[in-house]
């Protein structure tokens, strides 16, 4: 990411909003909606990518279509002070972890886990618990998504074989 602070105006906000709604929207379509040429929109998108405002483009897919039929959030409690860097190393080793973050409150981290089924989820949970600095976990299974169009409801990669 560029070290200088990027300028971000109302046109940039409209472009980003259009791309977040549908990343396949053409520069010409965005330009027509906000009063810019396709070339001007492309220049702005290039600048937004260069400065790290736009970090990528992705497809949101129904998780069950990719083999992810079970989903849970797992609170992780560590022995002592586990540095976030160490937690990051651990979660990178588990393709079933869709997202991970350190959090405030009693838990040290919160993991968003996707699995093929409950048995697979249990196996993932056992692998996570096997880490020497993890004291305990508390899991909450997802029953349904109240906002099915949200990014959290989609999957970014297929379930492992």
PDB file of C-alpha atoms in Angstrom:
ATOM      1  CA  UNK A   1       0.000   0.000   0.000  1.00  0.00           C
ATOM      2  CA  UNK A   2       1.202   3.477  -0.813  1.00  0.00           C
ATOM      3  CA  UNK A   3       2.483   5.449   2.186  1.00  0.00           C
ATOM      4  CA  UNK A   4       0.778   8.677   1.237  1.00  0.00           C
ATOM      5  CA  UNK A   5      -2.783   9.264   2.357  1.00  0.00           C
ATOM      6  CA  UNK A   6      -5.042   8.679  -0.633  1.00  0.00           C
ATOM      7  CA  UNK A   7      -7.617  11.282  -1.545  1.00  0.00           C
ATOM      8  CA  UNK A   8     -11.099   9.818  -1.411  1.00  0.00           C
ATOM      9  CA  UNK A   9     -13.964  11.938  -2.657  1.00  0.00           C
ATOM     10  CA  UNK A  10     -17.668  11.413  -3.322  1.00  0.00           C
ATOM     11  CA  UNK A  11     -17.049  10.043  -6.827  1.00  0.00           C
ATOM     12  CA  UNK A  12     -14.609   7.487  -5.394  1.00  0.00           C
ATOM     13  CA  UNK A  13     -17.226   6.530  -2.799  1.00  0.00           C
ATOM     14  CA  UNK A  14     -19.818   6.004  -5.557  1.00  0.00           C
ATOM     15  CA  UNK A  15     -17.387   3.908  -7.593  1.00  0.00           C
ATOM     16  CA  UNK A  16     -16.500   1.746  -4.597  1.00  0.00           C
ATOM     17  CA  UNK A  17     -20.182   1.334  -3.722  1.00  0.00           C
ATOM     18  CA  UNK A  18     -20.986   0.248  -7.285  1.00  0.00           C
ATOM     19  CA  UNK A  19     -18.130  -2.286  -7.281  1.00  0.00           C
ATOM     20  CA  UNK A  20     -19.101  -3.627  -3.856  1.00  0.00           C
ATOM     21  CA  UNK A  21     -22.644  -4.133  -5.116  1.00  0.00           C
ATOM     22  CA  UNK A  22     -21.459  -5.888  -8.276  1.00  0.00           C
ATOM     23  CA  UNK A  23     -17.733  -6.176  -9.004  1.00  0.00           C
ATOM     24  CA  UNK A  24     -18.536  -7.075 -12.610  1.00  0.00           C
ATOM     25  CA  UNK A  25     -20.133  -3.693 -13.319  1.00  0.00           C
ATOM     26  CA  UNK A  26     -18.307  -2.171 -16.270  1.00  0.00           C
ATOM     27  CA  UNK A  27     -16.460   1.120 -16.027  1.00  0.00           C
ATOM     28  CA  UNK A  28     -18.854   2.461 -18.681  1.00  0.00           C
ATOM     29  CA  UNK A  29     -21.905   1.524 -16.579  1.00  0.00           C
ATOM     30  CA  UNK A  30     -20.409   3.093 -13.456  1.00  0.00           C
ATOM     31  CA  UNK A  31     -19.405   6.186 -15.400  1.00  0.00           C
ATOM     32  CA  UNK A  32     -22.903   6.596 -16.843  1.00  0.00           C
ATOM     33  CA  UNK A  33     -24.389   6.373 -13.356  1.00  0.00           C
ATOM     34  CA  UNK A  34     -22.062   8.947 -11.776  1.00  0.00           C
ATOM     35  CA  UNK A  35     -21.312  11.272 -14.689  1.00  0.00           C
ATOM     36  CA  UNK A  36     -17.778  10.222 -15.652  1.00  0.00           C
ATOM     37  CA  UNK A  37     -16.283   8.615 -18.731  1.00  0.00           C
ATOM     38  CA  UNK A  38     -15.282   4.950 -18.576  1.00  0.00           C
ATOM     39  CA  UNK A  39     -11.636   6.053 -18.850  1.00  0.00           C
ATOM     40  CA  UNK A  40     -11.987   8.382 -15.854  1.00  0.00           C
ATOM     41  CA  UNK A  41     -13.590   5.603 -13.816  1.00  0.00           C
ATOM     42  CA  UNK A  42     -10.761   3.218 -14.769  1.00  0.00           C
ATOM     43  CA  UNK A  43      -8.122   5.771 -13.704  1.00  0.00           C
ATOM     44  CA  UNK A  44      -9.861   6.189 -10.365  1.00  0.00           C
ATOM     45  CA  UNK A  45     -10.185   2.421  -9.849  1.00  0.00           C
ATOM     46  CA  UNK A  46      -6.493   1.991 -10.693  1.00  0.00           C
ATOM     47  CA  UNK A  47      -5.610   4.689  -8.133  1.00  0.00           C
ATOM     48  CA  UNK A  48      -7.903   3.118  -5.516  1.00  0.00           C
ATOM     49  CA  UNK A  49      -6.207  -0.251  -6.081  1.00  0.00           C
ATOM     50  CA  UNK A  50      -2.715   1.288  -5.977  1.00  0.00           C
ATOM     51  CA  UNK A  51      -3.422   3.060  -2.675  1.00  0.00           C
ATOM     52  CA  UNK A  52      -4.969  -0.029  -1.089  1.00  0.00           C
ATOM     53  CA  UNK A  53      -8.529   1.255  -0.842  1.00  0.00           C
ATOM     54  CA  UNK A  54      -9.660  -1.530  -3.192  1.00  0.00           C
ATOM     55  CA  UNK A  55      -7.841  -4.699  -2.204  1.00  0.00           C
ATOM     56  CA  UNK A  56      -9.308  -7.096  -4.763  1.00  0.00           C
ATOM     57  CA  UNK A  57     -12.311  -8.400  -6.617  1.00  0.00           C
ATOM     58  CA  UNK A  58     -14.054 -11.630  -5.716  1.00  0.00           C
ATOM     59  CA  UNK A  59     -17.102 -13.773  -6.337  1.00  0.00           C
ATOM     60  CA  UNK A  60     -19.477 -14.627  -3.515  1.00  0.00           C
ATOM     61  CA  UNK A  61     -20.642 -18.214  -3.742  1.00  0.00           C
ATOM     62  CA  UNK A  62     -23.255 -20.191  -1.812  1.00  0.00           C
ATOM     63  CA  UNK A  63     -21.053 -22.221   0.593  1.00  0.00           C
ATOM     64  CA  UNK A  64     -23.086 -25.427   0.285  1.00  0.00           C
ATOM     65  CA  UNK A  65     -22.434 -25.428  -3.483  1.00  0.00           C
ATOM     66  CA  UNK A  66     -18.726 -25.741  -2.675  1.00  0.00           C
ATOM     67  CA  UNK A  67     -19.143 -28.458  -0.063  1.00  0.00           C
ATOM     68  CA  UNK A  68     -19.283 -26.259   3.058  1.00  0.00           C
ATOM     69  CA  UNK A  69     -22.533 -27.342   4.763  1.00  0.00           C
ATOM     70  CA  UNK A  70     -21.638 -26.642   8.394  1.00  0.00           C
ATOM     71  CA  UNK A  71     -20.602 -23.308   9.825  1.00  0.00           C
ATOM     72  CA  UNK A  72     -19.641 -22.134  13.301  1.00  0.00           C
ATOM     73  CA  UNK A  73     -17.956 -19.365  15.228  1.00  0.00           C
ATOM     74  CA  UNK A  74     -15.329 -20.507  17.702  1.00  0.00           C
ATOM     75  CA  UNK A  75     -14.105 -18.439  20.634  1.00  0.00           C
ATOM     76  CA  UNK A  76     -10.476 -19.303  21.411  1.00  0.00           C
ATOM     77  CA  UNK A  77      -9.021 -18.890  24.906  1.00  0.00           C
ATOM     78  CA  UNK A  78      -5.240 -19.057  25.238  1.00  0.00           C
ATOM     79  CA  UNK A  79      -2.849 -19.860  28.073  1.00  0.00           C
ATOM     80  CA  UNK A  80      -1.056 -16.649  28.984  1.00  0.00           C
ATOM     81  CA  UNK A  81      -0.640 -14.005  26.335  1.00  0.00           C
ATOM     82  CA  UNK A  82      -0.619 -15.591  22.902  1.00  0.00           C
ATOM     83  CA  UNK A  83       0.675 -12.999  20.458  1.00  0.00           C
ATOM     84  CA  UNK A  84      -1.598 -12.295  17.479  1.00  0.00           C
ATOM     85  CA  UNK A  85       1.267 -13.295  15.158  1.00  0.00           C
ATOM     86  CA  UNK A  86       1.302 -16.809  16.664  1.00  0.00           C
ATOM     87  CA  UNK A  87      -2.494 -17.086  16.410  1.00  0.00           C
ATOM     88  CA  UNK A  88      -2.269 -16.001  12.752  1.00  0.00           C
ATOM     89  CA  UNK A  89       0.263 -18.771  12.051  1.00  0.00           C
ATOM     90  CA  UNK A  90      -2.089 -21.353  13.528  1.00  0.00           C
ATOM     91  CA  UNK A  91      -5.205 -20.268  11.655  1.00  0.00           C
ATOM     92  CA  UNK A  92      -3.368 -20.174   8.323  1.00  0.00           C
ATOM     93  CA  UNK A  93      -2.781 -23.917   8.724  1.00  0.00           C
ATOM     94  CA  UNK A  94      -6.523 -24.645   8.691  1.00  0.00           C
ATOM     95  CA  UNK A  95      -8.244 -24.085   5.316  1.00  0.00           C
ATOM     96  CA  UNK A  96     -11.595 -24.448   7.073  1.00  0.00           C
ATOM     97  CA  UNK A  97     -11.084 -21.144   8.906  1.00  0.00           C
ATOM     98  CA  UNK A  98     -12.807 -18.527   6.746  1.00  0.00           C
ATOM     99  CA  UNK A  99     -11.933 -15.585   9.008  1.00  0.00           C
ATOM    100  CA  UNK A 100     -10.084 -15.012  12.260  1.00  0.00           C
ATOM    101  CA  UNK A 101      -9.633 -12.005  14.465  1.00  0.00           C
ATOM    102  CA  UNK A 102      -8.430 -11.047  17.916  1.00  0.00           C
ATOM    103  CA  UNK A 103     -11.246  -9.676  20.068  1.00  0.00           C
ATOM    104  CA  UNK A 104     -11.993  -7.879  23.300  1.00  0.00           C
ATOM    105  CA  UNK A 105     -13.751  -9.643  26.163  1.00  0.00           C
ATOM    106  CA  UNK A 106     -12.966 -13.020  27.660  1.00  0.00           C
ATOM    107  CA  UNK A 107     -11.844 -14.774  24.490  1.00  0.00           C
ATOM    108  CA  UNK A 108      -8.509 -14.067  22.828  1.00  0.00           C
ATOM    109  CA  UNK A 109      -9.710 -14.733  19.292  1.00  0.00           C
ATOM    110  CA  UNK A 110     -12.816 -15.486  17.269  1.00  0.00           C
ATOM    111  CA  UNK A 111     -12.698 -17.932  14.352  1.00  0.00           C
ATOM    112  CA  UNK A 112     -15.273 -18.332  11.580  1.00  0.00           C
ATOM    113  CA  UNK A 113     -15.111 -22.000  10.615  1.00  0.00           C
ATOM    114  CA  UNK A 114     -16.721 -23.737   7.623  1.00  0.00           C
ATOM    115  CA  UNK A 115     -16.783 -27.516   7.351  1.00  0.00           C
ATOM    116  CA  UNK A 116     -18.323 -30.214   5.174  1.00  0.00           C
ATOM    117  CA  UNK A 117     -20.427 -31.593   8.041  1.00  0.00           C
ATOM    118  CA  UNK A 118     -20.505 -31.834  11.840  1.00  0.00           C
ATOM    119  CA  UNK A 119     -17.931 -34.642  11.896  1.00  0.00           C
ATOM    120  CA  UNK A 120     -15.533 -32.541   9.827  1.00  0.00           C
ATOM    121  CA  UNK A 121     -16.150 -29.551  12.115  1.00  0.00           C
ATOM    122  CA  UNK A 122     -15.340 -31.715  15.142  1.00  0.00           C
ATOM    123  CA  UNK A 123     -12.071 -32.818  13.500  1.00  0.00           C
ATOM    124  CA  UNK A 124     -11.159 -29.175  12.777  1.00  0.00           C
ATOM    125  CA  UNK A 125     -11.972 -28.218  16.350  1.00  0.00           C
ATOM    126  CA  UNK A 126      -9.739 -31.008  17.680  1.00  0.00           C
ATOM    127  CA  UNK A 127      -6.859 -29.806  15.475  1.00  0.00           C
ATOM    128  CA  UNK A 128      -7.295 -26.271  16.803  1.00  0.00           C
ATOM    129  CA  UNK A 129      -7.467 -27.508  20.412  1.00  0.00           C
ATOM    130  CA  UNK A 130      -4.263 -29.525  19.898  1.00  0.00           C
ATOM    131  CA  UNK A 131      -2.225 -26.315  19.753  1.00  0.00           C
ATOM    132  CA  UNK A 132      -0.212 -26.214  23.005  1.00  0.00           C
ATOM    133  CA  UNK A 133      -1.167 -22.652  23.966  1.00  0.00           C
ATOM    134  CA  UNK A 134      -4.935 -23.050  23.478  1.00  0.00           C
ATOM    135  CA  UNK A 135      -6.664 -23.541  26.823  1.00  0.00           C
ATOM    136  CA  UNK A 136     -10.264 -23.929  25.638  1.00  0.00           C
ATOM    137  CA  UNK A 137     -12.734 -23.163  22.889  1.00  0.00           C
ATOM    138  CA  UNK A 138     -16.426 -22.321  22.865  1.00  0.00           C
ATOM    139  CA  UNK A 139     -18.327 -22.984  19.656  1.00  0.00           C
ATOM    140  CA  UNK A 140     -21.582 -21.584  18.320  1.00  0.00           C
ATOM    141  CA  UNK A 141     -23.093 -23.299  15.265  1.00  0.00           C
ATOM    142  CA  UNK A 142     -24.732 -21.150  12.594  1.00  0.00           C
ATOM    143  CA  UNK A 143     -28.314 -22.201  11.831  1.00  0.00           C
ATOM    144  CA  UNK A 144     -29.166 -19.643   9.148  1.00  0.00           C
ATOM    145  CA  UNK A 145     -28.033 -16.284   7.800  1.00  0.00           C
ATOM    146  CA  UNK A 146     -30.415 -13.421   8.465  1.00  0.00           C
ATOM    147  CA  UNK A 147     -28.619 -11.349   5.803  1.00  0.00           C
ATOM    148  CA  UNK A 148     -28.023 -13.961   3.087  1.00  0.00           C
ATOM    149  CA  UNK A 149     -26.520 -11.405   0.685  1.00  0.00           C
ATOM    150  CA  UNK A 150     -23.760 -10.422   3.133  1.00  0.00           C
ATOM    151  CA  UNK A 151     -20.155 -11.436   2.413  1.00  0.00           C
ATOM    152  CA  UNK A 152     -20.150 -13.542   5.589  1.00  0.00           C
ATOM    153  CA  UNK A 153     -22.874 -15.729   4.078  1.00  0.00           C
ATOM    154  CA  UNK A 154     -20.699 -16.565   1.046  1.00  0.00           C
ATOM    155  CA  UNK A 155     -17.656 -18.770   0.605  1.00  0.00           C
ATOM    156  CA  UNK A 156     -14.297 -17.871  -0.907  1.00  0.00           C
ATOM    157  CA  UNK A 157     -12.956 -21.371  -1.611  1.00  0.00           C
ATOM    158  CA  UNK A 158     -14.161 -24.958  -1.930  1.00  0.00           C
ATOM    159  CA  UNK A 159     -14.154 -27.472   0.880  1.00  0.00           C
ATOM    160  CA  UNK A 160     -11.073 -29.695   1.034  1.00  0.00           C
ATOM    161  CA  UNK A 161     -11.485 -33.254  -0.215  1.00  0.00           C
TER     162      UNK A 161
END
